[in-house]
PDB file of C-alpha atoms in Angstrom:
ATOM      1  CA  MET A   1       0.000   0.000   0.000  1.00 48.00           C
ATOM      2  CA  PRO A   2       1.521   3.399  -0.948  1.00 54.00           C
ATOM      3  CA  GLY A   3       2.880   5.404   1.959  1.00 62.00           C
ATOM      4  CA  HIS A   4       2.981   2.463   4.346  1.00 58.00           C
ATOM      5  CA  PRO A   5       6.355   0.783   4.884  1.00 64.00           C
ATOM      6  CA  VAL A   6       6.396  -2.983   4.899  1.00 70.00           C
ATOM      7  CA  MET A   7       7.413  -4.238   8.328  1.00 69.00           C
ATOM      8  CA  GLU A   8       9.439  -7.438   8.254  1.00 77.00           C
ATOM      9  CA  GLU A   9       9.060  -9.957  11.039  1.00 76.00           C
ATOM     10  CA  PRO A  10      12.237 -10.216  13.082  1.00 78.00           C
ATOM     11  CA  THR A  11      14.228 -13.385  12.545  1.00 86.00           C
ATOM     12  CA  VAL A  12      14.303 -15.532  15.670  1.00 85.00           C
ATOM     13  CA  ASP A  13      16.124 -18.761  16.352  1.00 89.00           C
ATOM     14  CA  LEU A  14      13.293 -20.901  17.726  1.00 88.00           C
ATOM     15  CA  THR A  15      15.650 -23.786  18.526  1.00 91.00           C
ATOM     16  CA  ALA A  16      17.835 -21.522  20.679  1.00 91.00           C
ATOM     17  CA  ILE A  17      14.774 -20.014  22.364  1.00 88.00           C
ATOM     18  CA  GLU A  18      13.407 -23.452  23.279  1.00 89.00           C
ATOM     19  CA  ALA A  19      16.833 -24.575  24.532  1.00 92.00           C
ATOM     20  CA  GLU A  20      17.064 -21.501  26.783  1.00 93.00           C
ATOM     21  CA  ARG A  21      13.492 -22.040  27.996  1.00 89.00           C
ATOM     22  CA  ALA A  22      14.360 -25.668  28.863  1.00 89.00           C
ATOM     23  CA  ARG A  23      17.517 -24.541  30.700  1.00 91.00           C
ATOM     24  CA  ILE A  24      15.548 -22.020  32.775  1.00 89.00           C
ATOM     25  CA  ARG A  25      12.815 -24.585  33.474  1.00 86.00           C
ATOM     26  CA  ASP A  26      15.392 -27.203  34.561  1.00 86.00           C
ATOM     27  CA  THR A  27      17.227 -24.681  36.738  1.00 88.00           C
ATOM     28  CA  HIS A  28      14.325 -22.911  38.427  1.00 88.00           C
ATOM     29  CA  LEU A  29      11.170 -25.042  38.313  1.00 85.00           C
ATOM     30  CA  ALA A  30      11.333 -27.053  41.529  1.00 78.00           C
ATOM     31  CA  GLN A  31       9.893 -30.547  41.595  1.00 80.00           C
ATOM     32  CA  GLU A  32       8.770 -29.970  45.172  1.00 84.00           C
ATOM     33  CA  ARG A  33       7.728 -26.372  45.405  1.00 81.00           C
ATOM     34  CA  PRO A  34       7.689 -24.629  48.779  1.00 84.00           C
ATOM     35  CA  ALA A  35       4.626 -22.641  49.802  1.00 85.00           C
ATOM     36  CA  SER A  36       4.567 -19.070  48.570  1.00 81.00           C
ATOM     37  CA  SER A  37       5.265 -16.253  50.988  1.00 78.00           C
ATOM     38  CA  ALA A  38       2.218 -14.420  49.537  1.00 80.00           C
ATOM     39  CA  ARG A  39      -1.400 -14.797  50.638  1.00 78.00           C
ATOM     40  CA  GLY A  40      -2.745 -13.951  47.194  1.00 81.00           C
ATOM     41  CA  LEU A  41      -3.280 -11.084  44.809  1.00 83.00           C
ATOM     42  CA  HIS A  42      -4.947  -8.252  46.717  1.00 81.00           C
ATOM     43  CA  HIS A  43      -5.660  -6.120  43.660  1.00 88.00           C
ATOM     44  CA  VAL A  44      -4.268  -5.000  40.353  1.00 91.00           C
ATOM     45  CA  ALA A  45      -4.455  -1.215  39.919  1.00 91.00           C
ATOM     46  CA  LEU A  46      -4.917   0.361  36.494  1.00 93.00           C
ATOM     47  CA  LEU A  47      -5.500   3.943  35.407  1.00 92.00           C
ATOM     48  CA  SER A  48      -8.821   5.404  34.307  1.00 93.00           C
ATOM     49  CA  SER A  49      -9.340   8.621  32.367  1.00 92.00           C
ATOM     50  CA  ASP A  50     -13.082   8.654  33.158  1.00 93.00           C
ATOM     51  CA  VAL A  51     -14.446   7.005  36.315  1.00 94.00           C
ATOM     52  CA  GLU A  52     -18.052   6.673  35.164  1.00 96.00           C
ATOM     53  CA  ARG A  53     -17.085   5.292  31.742  1.00 96.00           C
ATOM     54  CA  THR A  54     -14.854   2.729  33.456  1.00 97.00           C
ATOM     55  CA  VAL A  55     -17.659   1.745  35.857  1.00 97.00           C
ATOM     56  CA  ARG A  56     -20.114   1.362  32.981  1.00 98.00           C
ATOM     57  CA  PHE A  57     -17.642  -0.832  31.087  1.00 98.00           C
ATOM     58  CA  TYR A  58     -16.534  -3.137  33.907  1.00 98.00           C
ATOM     59  CA  GLN A  59     -19.768  -3.303  35.914  1.00 98.00           C
ATOM     60  CA  ASP A  60     -22.507  -2.880  33.333  1.00 97.00           C
ATOM     61  CA  LEU A  61     -20.912  -4.612  30.344  1.00 98.00           C
ATOM     62  CA  LEU A  62     -18.581  -7.181  31.934  1.00 98.00           C
ATOM     63  CA  GLU A  63     -20.710  -7.757  35.061  1.00 97.00           C
ATOM     64  CA  PHE A  64     -17.919  -7.181  37.612  1.00 97.00           C
ATOM     65  CA  PRO A  65     -19.661  -5.486  40.565  1.00 97.00           C
ATOM     66  CA  LEU A  66     -18.253  -2.189  41.816  1.00 97.00           C
ATOM     67  CA  THR A  67     -17.397  -2.850  45.476  1.00 97.00           C
ATOM     68  CA  GLU A  68     -16.036   0.463  46.780  1.00 96.00           C
ATOM     69  CA  MET A  69     -14.946   3.973  45.881  1.00 95.00           C
ATOM     70  CA  ILE A  70     -12.545   5.790  48.200  1.00 94.00           C
ATOM     71  CA  GLY A  71     -10.142   8.674  47.981  1.00 89.00           C
ATOM     72  CA  ASN A  72      -6.624   7.877  46.846  1.00 84.00           C
ATOM     73  CA  ARG A  73      -4.322   8.565  49.785  1.00 83.00           C
ATOM     74  CA  ASP A  74      -1.418   9.349  47.436  1.00 82.00           C
ATOM     75  CA  TYR A  75      -3.039  12.003  45.218  1.00 85.00           C
ATOM     76  CA  GLU A  76      -5.618  14.527  46.438  1.00 87.00           C
ATOM     77  CA  GLY A  77      -8.834  14.389  44.392  1.00 86.00           C
ATOM     78  CA  SER A  78      -8.076  10.987  42.884  1.00 89.00           C
ATOM     79  CA  THR A  79     -10.595   8.157  43.160  1.00 91.00           C
ATOM     80  CA  HIS A  80      -9.508   4.609  44.046  1.00 93.00           C
ATOM     81  CA  PHE A  81     -12.306   2.240  43.003  1.00 95.00           C
ATOM     82  CA  PHE A  82     -12.617  -1.532  43.021  1.00 96.00           C
ATOM     83  CA  PHE A  83     -14.419  -4.277  41.085  1.00 96.00           C
ATOM     84  CA  ASP A  84     -15.088  -7.839  42.278  1.00 96.00           C
ATOM     85  CA  LEU A  85     -13.457 -10.453  40.021  1.00 95.00           C
ATOM     86  CA  GLY A  86     -14.604 -13.358  42.169  1.00 93.00           C
ATOM     87  CA  ASN A  87     -12.620 -15.630  44.454  1.00 91.00           C
ATOM     88  CA  GLY A  88     -11.627 -12.672  46.651  1.00 90.00           C
ATOM     89  CA  ASN A  89      -9.798 -10.933  43.783  1.00 92.00           C
ATOM     90  CA  LEU A  90     -10.171  -7.237  43.023  1.00 95.00           C
ATOM     91  CA  LEU A  91      -9.483  -5.056  40.013  1.00 96.00           C
ATOM     92  CA  ALA A  92      -8.788  -1.464  41.046  1.00 96.00           C
ATOM     93  CA  PHE A  93      -8.504   1.808  39.192  1.00 94.00           C
ATOM     94  CA  PHE A  94      -7.215   5.286  39.913  1.00 91.00           C
ATOM     95  CA  ASP A  95      -8.112   8.469  38.152  1.00 92.00           C
ATOM     96  CA  PHE A  96      -5.665  11.364  38.369  1.00 85.00           C
ATOM     97  CA  PRO A  97      -7.592  14.577  37.713  1.00 85.00           C
ATOM     98  CA  GLY A  98      -5.352  17.386  36.568  1.00 81.00           C
ATOM     99  CA  LEU A  99      -2.520  15.167  35.394  1.00 81.00           C
ATOM    100  CA  ASP A 100      -1.991  14.999  31.658  1.00 80.00           C
ATOM    101  CA  LEU A 101      -1.422  11.252  31.330  1.00 80.00           C
ATOM    102  CA  GLY A 102      -0.655   9.903  27.893  1.00 78.00           C
ATOM    103  CA  PRO A 103      -2.536   7.076  26.180  1.00 77.00           C
ATOM    104  CA  TYR A 104      -2.048   3.436  27.131  1.00 76.00           C
ATOM    105  CA  ALA A 105       1.248   1.986  25.931  1.00 75.00           C
ATOM    106  CA  GLU A 106       2.762  -1.473  26.172  1.00 75.00           C
ATOM    107  CA  VAL A 107       6.288  -1.155  27.476  1.00 75.00           C
ATOM    108  CA  LEU A 108       8.796  -3.512  29.046  1.00 74.00           C
ATOM    109  CA  GLY A 109       7.750  -3.942  32.645  1.00 71.00           C
ATOM    110  CA  GLY A 110       4.229  -2.780  31.756  1.00 75.00           C
ATOM    111  CA  LEU A 111       0.959  -4.612  31.414  1.00 80.00           C
ATOM    112  CA  HIS A 112       0.516  -6.797  28.327  1.00 87.00           C
ATOM    113  CA  HIS A 113      -2.981  -8.005  29.185  1.00 91.00           C
ATOM    114  CA  LEU A 114      -5.202  -8.883  32.092  1.00 94.00           C
ATOM    115  CA  ALA A 115      -6.638 -12.437  31.894  1.00 94.00           C
ATOM    116  CA  ILE A 116      -9.869 -13.016  33.807  1.00 95.00           C
ATOM    117  CA  SER A 117     -11.355 -16.497  34.174  1.00 95.00           C
ATOM    118  CA  VAL A 118     -15.106 -16.888  33.707  1.00 96.00           C
ATOM    119  CA  GLU A 119     -17.353 -19.926  33.393  1.00 95.00           C
ATOM    120  CA  PRO A 120     -17.828 -21.110  29.775  1.00 95.00           C
ATOM    121  CA  GLU A 121     -21.511 -20.103  29.715  1.00 97.00           C
ATOM    122  CA  THR A 122     -20.622 -16.662  31.087  1.00 97.00           C
ATOM    123  CA  TRP A 123     -17.794 -16.400  28.548  1.00 96.00           C
ATOM    124  CA  ARG A 124     -20.237 -16.884  25.672  1.00 97.00           C
ATOM    125  CA  ARG A 125     -22.715 -14.363  27.150  1.00 97.00           C
ATOM    126  CA  LEU A 126     -20.022 -11.717  27.705  1.00 97.00           C
ATOM    127  CA  ARG A 127     -18.548 -12.262  24.234  1.00 98.00           C
ATOM    128  CA  ASP A 128     -22.014 -11.660  22.791  1.00 97.00           C
ATOM    129  CA  LYS A 129     -22.453  -8.540  24.963  1.00 98.00           C
ATOM    130  CA  LEU A 130     -19.130  -7.185  23.677  1.00 98.00           C
ATOM    131  CA  ALA A 131     -20.300  -7.737  20.094  1.00 98.00           C
ATOM    132  CA  ALA A 132     -23.681  -6.100  20.779  1.00 98.00           C
ATOM    133  CA  ALA A 133     -21.923  -3.105  22.371  1.00 98.00           C
ATOM    134  CA  GLY A 134     -19.693  -2.692  19.306  1.00 97.00           C
ATOM    135  CA  VAL A 135     -16.483  -3.550  21.155  1.00 98.00           C
ATOM    136  CA  ASP A 136     -13.867  -4.939  18.774  1.00 97.00           C
ATOM    137  CA  TYR A 137     -12.562  -8.283  19.971  1.00 97.00           C
ATOM    138  CA  GLN A 138     -10.484 -11.230  18.828  1.00 97.00           C
ATOM    139  CA  GLU A 139     -11.551 -14.762  19.705  1.00 97.00           C
ATOM    140  CA  GLU A 140      -8.863 -17.427  20.115  1.00 94.00           C
ATOM    141  CA  SER A 141      -9.245 -21.200  20.474  1.00 91.00           C
ATOM    142  CA  GLY A 142     -12.913 -20.959  21.481  1.00 90.00           C
ATOM    143  CA  THR A 143     -11.884 -20.179  25.064  1.00 93.00           C
ATOM    144  CA  SER A 144     -10.312 -16.719  24.945  1.00 95.00           C
ATOM    145  CA  VAL A 145     -11.622 -13.383  23.793  1.00 97.00           C
ATOM    146  CA  TYR A 146      -9.292 -10.357  23.733  1.00 97.00           C
ATOM    147  CA  PHE A 147     -10.452  -6.735  23.633  1.00 98.00           C
ATOM    148  CA  ARG A 148      -9.454  -3.303  24.896  1.00 96.00           C
ATOM    149  CA  ASP A 149     -11.138  -1.361  27.668  1.00 96.00           C
ATOM    150  CA  PRO A 150     -12.044   2.318  27.122  1.00 96.00           C
ATOM    151  CA  ASP A 151      -8.500   3.404  28.046  1.00 94.00           C
ATOM    152  CA  GLY A 152      -6.791   0.839  25.817  1.00 93.00           C
ATOM    153  CA  VAL A 153      -5.906  -1.870  28.341  1.00 94.00           C
ATOM    154  CA  ARG A 154      -5.974  -5.302  26.690  1.00 95.00           C
ATOM    155  CA  VAL A 155      -8.288  -7.651  28.589  1.00 96.00           C
ATOM    156  CA  GLU A 156      -8.740 -11.379  28.041  1.00 96.00           C
ATOM    157  CA  LEU A 157     -11.796 -13.288  29.165  1.00 97.00           C
ATOM    158  CA  ILE A 158     -10.768 -16.926  29.366  1.00 95.00           C
ATOM    159  CA  ALA A 159     -13.074 -19.888  29.868  1.00 95.00           C
ATOM    160  CA  ASP A 160     -10.260 -22.037  31.296  1.00 92.00           C
ATOM    161  CA  PRO A 161     -10.574 -22.663  35.043  1.00 89.00           C
ATOM    162  CA  LEU A 162      -8.336 -20.836  37.491  1.00 89.00           C
ATOM    163  CA  GLY A 163      -4.945 -22.547  37.666  1.00 87.00           C
ATOM    164  CA  GLU A 164      -5.186 -24.051  34.155  1.00 86.00           C
ATOM    165  CA  MET A 165      -3.956 -22.879  30.767  1.00 82.00           C
ATOM    166  CA  TYR A 166      -4.888 -24.808  27.624  1.00 81.00           C
ATOM    167  CA  GLY A 167      -5.560 -27.915  29.703  1.00 82.00           C
ATOM    168  CA  THR A 168      -2.237 -27.708  31.576  1.00 83.00           C
ATOM    169  CA  VAL A 169      -2.235 -27.161  35.333  1.00 86.00           C
ATOM    170  CA  VAL A 170      -0.108 -24.061  35.950  1.00 84.00           C
ATOM    171  CA  ASN A 171      -0.498 -23.520  39.679  1.00 78.00           C
TER     172      ASN A 171
END
C-alpha cells in the first residue's frame, strides 16, 4: 500500500529459544515447590481517564460489581475504586484529575494483558455482549476473547478454570 512501509518480522532462532526455555525450566522449576510467601493477589491497579465510563464498562458490560470507591491517599482528588473479580480478587482503578497522562502503551515492565477467568456459559454471554456493544474483539481457540477497555488496556476473558492454561495445570 503506498505510503505504508512494509514491516518485516524479526528473525528468531526458535531452537535456541526453546533450549534456553528448557535450561531455565530445569534450573528454576522445583519438583517440590515450597509454599509461597504471599497470601494472594490483593488487587491489580490500572488507570482510568473517566471514572463513570470505566464503571459502565466493567460493571454494566462485563458484570464485575463495583465494590467500593474511596479517595486515593497518594493524590488529592483521585478516586480509588474496586471491582469484584470473584474468588476474593479485586481489580482497582485510579483516576488522576489534573494530570496529563498519555494514552495506554505497552512497554517492558508494563501490562501486556489482564486475563480473567469466567465460566464457559458466562464467557459466551459476555462475548455476545461485547459484540452487541460494538467492542472490537479477537476470539482465540474458542476459550479466549481479547479486547481493549475504554483506556486501551488489553483484557482477556478466558473460559479455562483458574490454575489451568490450555488444559495444563499451571499452579
